Amino acid sequence: MSGFDRLLRFIEDETSFASSYYDEAYLDRRVSSRMRRTDTESYEEYLRLLQDSQEERTELLDALSVNVTSFFRDEKVWSRLRDVLVDLIEDRRSISVWSAACADGREPYSIGMLALDAGLSPGDIDILATDIDEKALESAKQGVYASTRTNALDEQLAFLEDPQQYVDRDGDRFAIRDRVKKLITFDRHDLITDDPKSGFDLVLCRNVCIYLDTEFKRPIIKTVSESLDRGGYLVLGQTETLPTDIKERFETADPRLRIYRKIESGSL
């Protein structure tokens, strides 16, 4: 067994991160980044550091779990989602939305703010936000974010007509207001091993499959697809596609933005 394989086995056995789901090239990039930061020159040396240091195990888990995220990431998608929400509420008493793999919560909060900004009332929408990372969920529940030089939150929130309705700002600190937080329920969910949900009108599962091995991508798409009611919308990342057998149950609402509408119900 190579040094890298022994390292991955330790990560799998001793931490909460399921390294076996992920593409090795992705894992190697993240591990190598931590090795450079800790001045370790081999996988064996870095493994010894992990064995001795709980702090470094935490840092590595943070590095492995990091996904690029922002409020209203890719404004073209969010402009189209505004129309989707308005379209859905015309035919329904309320809308159920699932933000799958929500990371630090910016996506579900973006959905909530967008819905209110589009004229929906608080009773019109209910949002479930899930992630496998309990630490990320606890942070997301707080709804507090800091603007930095490379992550300018005021620029991201400029997508809204009046961001001050939804966010309290104190210097570089932004706190989501209660009127938005009340729309969202956070819960832990493993997209690969846990059962599908049900009854959703809109599911966002964006950029979740990029770093996963191929064998784990289909179970995720199957889970989120089965969680949609007929006529509901599924939004993927712009480099992601539906498997052929699943795609047959959808019509393409926007091929460029990877937005699909379910036309058939039932299990896949």
Short mmCIF file of C-alpha atoms in Angstrom, two decimals:
data_model
loop_
_atom_site.label_atom_id
_atom_site.label_comp_id
_atom_site.label_asym_id
_atom_site.label_seq_id
_atom_site.Cartn_x
_atom_site.Cartn_y
_atom_site.Cartn_z
CA MET A 1 0.00 0.00 0.00
CA SER A 2 1.39 3.40 -0.98
CA GLY A 3 1.90 6.26 1.47
CA PHE A 4 -1.00 8.15 -0.10
CA ASP A 5 -3.31 5.12 0.23
CA ARG A 6 -2.38 4.73 3.91
CA LEU A 7 -3.12 8.41 4.39
CA LEU A 8 -6.55 8.06 2.75
CA ARG A 9 -7.35 5.02 4.90
CA PHE A 10 -6.52 7.01 8.04
CA ILE A 11 -8.78 9.86 6.88
CA GLU A 12 -11.60 7.39 6.19
CA ASP A 13 -11.20 5.53 9.50
CA GLU A 14 -10.43 8.35 11.90
CA THR A 15 -12.44 11.32 10.65
CA SER A 16 -15.98 11.98 9.49
CA PHE A 17 -14.90 12.59 5.89
CA ALA A 18 -15.79 9.84 3.37
CA SER A 19 -12.67 10.07 1.24
CA SER A 20 -13.64 6.98 -0.79
CA TYR A 21 -16.43 9.00 -2.48
CA TYR A 22 -14.00 11.49 -3.99
CA ASP A 23 -11.77 11.63 -7.02
CA GLU A 24 -8.15 10.94 -6.03
CA ALA A 25 -6.80 13.93 -7.97
CA TYR A 26 -9.06 16.24 -5.95
CA LEU A 27 -7.98 14.63 -2.66
CA ASP A 28 -4.32 14.84 -3.62
CA ARG A 29 -4.59 18.57 -4.42
CA ARG A 30 -6.16 19.32 -1.03
CA VAL A 31 -3.74 17.11 0.92
CA SER A 32 -0.73 18.55 -0.92
CA SER A 33 -1.90 22.05 -0.05
CA ARG A 34 -1.94 21.16 3.66
CA MET A 35 1.47 19.48 3.33
CA ARG A 36 2.94 22.69 1.96
CA ARG A 37 1.41 24.70 4.78
CA THR A 38 2.78 22.34 7.42
CA ASP A 39 6.22 21.89 5.82
CA THR A 40 5.82 18.14 5.53
CA GLU A 41 7.60 16.57 2.57
CA SER A 42 6.03 13.13 2.24
CA TYR A 43 2.67 11.43 2.73
CA GLU A 44 4.21 9.35 5.50
CA GLU A 45 5.41 12.43 7.35
CA TYR A 46 2.04 14.13 6.95
CA LEU A 47 0.26 10.99 8.18
CA ARG A 48 2.36 11.07 11.36
CA LEU A 49 1.37 14.69 11.84
CA LEU A 50 -2.31 13.81 11.47
CA GLN A 51 -1.95 10.99 13.97
CA ASP A 52 -0.40 13.33 16.53
CA SER A 53 -2.40 16.51 15.93
CA GLN A 54 -6.15 16.90 16.33
CA GLU A 55 -5.74 20.50 15.20
CA GLU A 56 -4.27 19.41 11.86
CA ARG A 57 -7.03 16.82 11.38
CA THR A 58 -9.53 19.64 11.77
CA GLU A 59 -7.62 21.83 9.30
CA LEU A 60 -7.50 19.01 6.75
CA LEU A 61 -11.22 18.32 7.09
CA ASP A 62 -11.91 22.00 6.49
CA ALA A 63 -9.70 21.91 3.39
CA LEU A 64 -11.34 18.77 2.02
CA SER A 65 -14.84 20.12 2.60
CA VAL A 66 -14.28 23.58 1.13
CA ASN A 67 -16.43 24.42 -1.89
CA VAL A 68 -16.46 27.73 -3.69
CA THR A 69 -19.59 29.45 -2.46
CA SER A 70 -21.12 32.88 -2.46
CA PHE A 71 -24.47 34.59 -2.33
CA PHE A 72 -26.16 34.49 -5.74
CA ARG A 73 -23.26 32.65 -7.33
CA ASP A 74 -23.67 32.99 -11.11
CA GLU A 75 -26.28 35.72 -11.43
CA LYS A 76 -27.66 34.35 -14.71
CA VAL A 77 -28.90 31.29 -12.84
CA TRP A 78 -30.48 33.38 -10.10
CA SER A 79 -32.21 35.67 -12.59
CA ARG A 80 -33.81 32.59 -14.14
CA LEU A 81 -34.69 31.19 -10.70
CA ARG A 82 -36.61 34.35 -9.93
CA ASP A 83 -38.88 33.49 -12.88
CA VAL A 84 -39.09 29.87 -11.73
CA LEU A 85 -40.30 30.87 -8.25
CA VAL A 86 -42.93 33.21 -9.67
CA ASP A 87 -44.05 30.51 -12.10
CA LEU A 88 -44.33 27.90 -9.36
CA ILE A 89 -46.33 30.01 -6.92
CA GLU A 90 -48.95 30.72 -9.59
CA ASP A 91 -49.91 27.03 -9.59
CA ARG A 92 -49.35 26.17 -5.91
CA ARG A 93 -50.47 27.35 -2.51
CA SER A 94 -46.85 27.22 -1.36
CA ILE A 95 -43.44 26.14 -2.66
CA SER A 96 -41.15 23.55 -1.09
CA VAL A 97 -37.45 24.00 -1.93
CA TRP A 98 -34.47 21.79 -1.14
CA SER A 99 -30.94 23.21 -1.13
CA ALA A 100 -28.87 20.02 -1.21
CA ALA A 101 -25.27 20.19 0.02
CA CYS A 102 -25.82 23.73 1.27
CA ALA A 103 -22.31 24.15 2.76
CA ASP A 104 -22.23 27.33 4.87
CA GLY A 105 -25.82 28.30 4.05
CA ARG A 106 -25.36 31.00 1.45
CA GLU A 107 -27.39 29.16 -1.16
CA PRO A 108 -30.56 28.62 0.94
CA TYR A 109 -30.35 32.17 2.27
CA SER A 110 -30.03 33.38 -1.32
CA ILE A 111 -33.20 31.45 -2.19
CA GLY A 112 -35.06 32.97 0.74
CA MET A 113 -33.98 36.51 -0.08
CA LEU A 114 -34.75 36.00 -3.77
CA ALA A 115 -38.25 34.74 -3.00
CA LEU A 116 -39.06 37.75 -0.82
CA ASP A 117 -37.46 40.08 -3.35
CA ALA A 118 -39.65 38.56 -6.08
CA GLY A 119 -42.79 39.42 -4.11
CA LEU A 120 -43.52 36.09 -2.42
CA SER A 121 -44.76 36.26 1.16
CA PRO A 122 -43.13 34.26 3.99
CA GLY A 123 -46.00 31.77 3.89
CA ASP A 124 -45.42 31.08 0.21
CA ILE A 125 -42.13 29.22 0.56
CA ASP A 126 -40.48 26.65 2.80
CA ILE A 127 -36.77 25.82 2.34
CA LEU A 128 -34.91 22.73 3.54
CA ALA A 129 -31.12 23.10 3.57
CA THR A 130 -29.02 19.97 4.07
CA ASP A 131 -25.37 19.00 4.18
CA ILE A 132 -23.29 16.05 5.31
CA ASP A 133 -20.98 18.31 7.36
CA GLU A 134 -22.50 19.04 10.79
CA LYS A 135 -19.92 21.74 11.50
CA ALA A 136 -20.94 23.57 8.32
CA LEU A 137 -24.61 23.27 9.29
CA GLU A 138 -24.01 24.79 12.72
CA SER A 139 -22.23 27.71 11.08
CA ALA A 140 -25.01 28.07 8.51
CA LYS A 141 -27.68 28.24 11.20
CA GLN A 142 -25.99 31.32 12.67
CA GLY A 143 -26.37 33.20 9.39
CA VAL A 144 -23.40 35.46 10.03
CA TYR A 145 -20.76 36.11 7.36
CA ALA A 146 -17.68 38.29 7.07
CA SER A 147 -16.69 40.21 3.98
CA THR A 148 -13.05 39.98 2.91
CA ARG A 149 -10.91 41.38 0.13
CA THR A 150 -11.50 38.28 -1.96
CA ASN A 151 -15.11 37.71 -0.90
CA ALA A 152 -16.95 41.03 -1.06
CA LEU A 153 -20.41 40.32 0.29
CA ASP A 154 -21.82 43.74 -0.56
CA GLU A 155 -21.07 43.06 -4.23
CA GLN A 156 -22.79 39.66 -4.06
CA LEU A 157 -25.87 41.10 -2.36
CA ALA A 158 -26.11 43.91 -4.93
CA PHE A 159 -28.06 41.38 -7.01
CA LEU A 160 -31.05 42.30 -4.80
CA GLU A 161 -33.01 45.49 -5.20
CA ASP A 162 -32.67 46.40 -1.51
CA PRO A 163 -30.33 44.05 0.43
CA GLN A 164 -30.83 45.99 3.66
CA GLN A 165 -34.29 44.42 3.95
CA TYR A 166 -32.69 41.03 4.46
CA VAL A 167 -29.26 41.60 6.02
CA ASP A 168 -27.99 43.64 8.96
CA ARG A 169 -24.53 45.01 8.27
CA ASP A 170 -21.97 46.03 10.88
CA GLY A 171 -18.72 46.93 9.16
CA ASP A 172 -17.55 43.82 7.33
CA ARG A 173 -19.97 41.60 9.26
CA PHE A 174 -23.27 40.62 7.65
CA ALA A 175 -26.06 38.91 9.61
CA ILE A 176 -29.10 37.39 7.91
CA ARG A 177 -32.30 38.87 9.32
CA ASP A 178 -34.83 36.68 11.08
CA ARG A 179 -37.46 37.17 8.37
CA VAL A 180 -35.18 35.21 6.03
CA LYS A 181 -33.86 32.71 8.59
CA LYS A 182 -37.41 31.70 9.51
CA LEU A 183 -37.95 30.37 5.98
CA ILE A 184 -35.19 27.79 6.32
CA THR A 185 -34.77 24.49 8.17
CA PHE A 186 -31.28 23.00 8.38
CA ASP A 187 -30.73 19.25 8.66
CA ARG A 188 -28.00 16.68 8.04
CA HIS A 189 -28.36 14.49 4.96
CA ASP A 190 -25.95 12.25 3.04
CA LEU A 191 -26.90 12.43 -0.64
CA ILE A 192 -25.24 9.10 -1.39
CA THR A 193 -26.42 6.86 1.44
CA ASP A 194 -29.58 8.50 2.82
CA ASP A 195 -33.05 8.07 1.32
CA PRO A 196 -34.54 10.59 -1.11
CA LYS A 197 -36.82 13.29 0.22
CA SER A 198 -40.29 13.87 -1.25
CA GLY A 199 -42.72 16.60 -2.23
CA PHE A 200 -40.31 19.26 -3.48
CA ASP A 201 -41.12 21.81 -6.18
CA LEU A 202 -37.53 22.98 -6.62
CA VAL A 203 -34.24 21.24 -5.82
CA LEU A 204 -30.83 22.88 -6.14
CA CYS A 205 -27.92 20.45 -6.29
CA ARG A 206 -25.26 22.63 -7.86
CA ASN A 207 -21.59 21.70 -8.24
CA VAL A 208 -21.93 18.75 -5.88
CA CYS A 209 -20.75 16.02 -8.24
CA ILE A 210 -17.70 17.74 -9.73
CA TYR A 211 -15.13 16.16 -7.40
CA LEU A 212 -16.81 12.79 -6.87
CA ASP A 213 -15.91 9.48 -8.47
CA THR A 214 -18.29 8.56 -11.30
CA GLU A 215 -19.86 5.66 -9.37
CA PHE A 216 -21.19 8.06 -6.73
CA LYS A 217 -22.59 10.70 -9.09
CA ARG A 218 -25.61 8.72 -10.27
CA PRO A 219 -26.89 7.91 -6.73
CA ILE A 220 -26.86 11.63 -5.94
CA ILE A 221 -28.73 12.62 -9.10
CA LYS A 222 -31.18 9.77 -8.50
CA THR A 223 -31.80 10.95 -4.92
CA VAL A 224 -32.53 14.55 -5.82
CA SER A 225 -34.58 13.58 -8.89
CA GLU A 226 -36.85 11.27 -6.91
CA SER A 227 -37.37 14.02 -4.34
CA LEU A 228 -39.16 16.23 -6.88
CA ASP A 229 -42.89 16.25 -7.55
CA ARG A 230 -44.04 16.20 -11.14
CA GLY A 231 -43.62 19.69 -12.62
CA GLY A 232 -40.85 20.52 -10.16
CA TYR A 233 -37.53 22.01 -11.19
CA LEU A 234 -34.02 20.61 -10.73
CA VAL A 235 -30.97 22.89 -10.94
CA LEU A 236 -27.49 21.43 -11.42
CA GLY A 237 -24.09 23.09 -11.81
CA GLN A 238 -23.24 24.25 -15.31
CA THR A 239 -20.64 21.51 -15.84
CA GLU A 240 -23.03 18.78 -14.65
CA THR A 241 -25.56 16.78 -16.67
CA LEU A 242 -28.34 14.30 -16.05
CA PRO A 243 -27.64 10.62 -16.83
CA THR A 244 -29.53 9.52 -19.96
CA ASP A 245 -32.00 7.23 -18.17
CA ILE A 246 -32.86 9.95 -15.64
CA LYS A 247 -32.98 12.72 -18.24
CA GLU A 248 -35.90 10.93 -19.91
CA ARG A 249 -38.09 11.96 -16.98
CA PHE A 250 -37.30 15.65 -17.45
CA GLU A 251 -37.75 18.39 -20.00
CA THR A 252 -34.98 20.94 -20.33
CA ALA A 253 -36.16 24.32 -19.09
CA ASP A 254 -32.80 25.99 -19.76
CA PRO A 255 -30.03 23.83 -21.25
CA ARG A 256 -27.32 26.45 -20.84
CA LEU A 257 -28.07 26.96 -17.14
CA ARG A 258 -28.76 23.25 -16.45
CA ILE A 259 -32.32 23.79 -15.26
CA TYR A 260 -34.69 20.86 -15.80
CA ARG A 261 -38.42 20.30 -15.16
CA LYS A 262 -39.73 16.89 -14.13
CA ILE A 263 -42.39 15.44 -16.40
CA GLU A 264 -42.68 11.93 -14.91
CA SER A 265 -43.14 10.81 -11.32
CA GLY A 266 -42.07 7.63 -9.55
CA SER A 267 -38.85 5.92 -8.58
CA LEU A 268 -35.98 5.65 -11.03
#
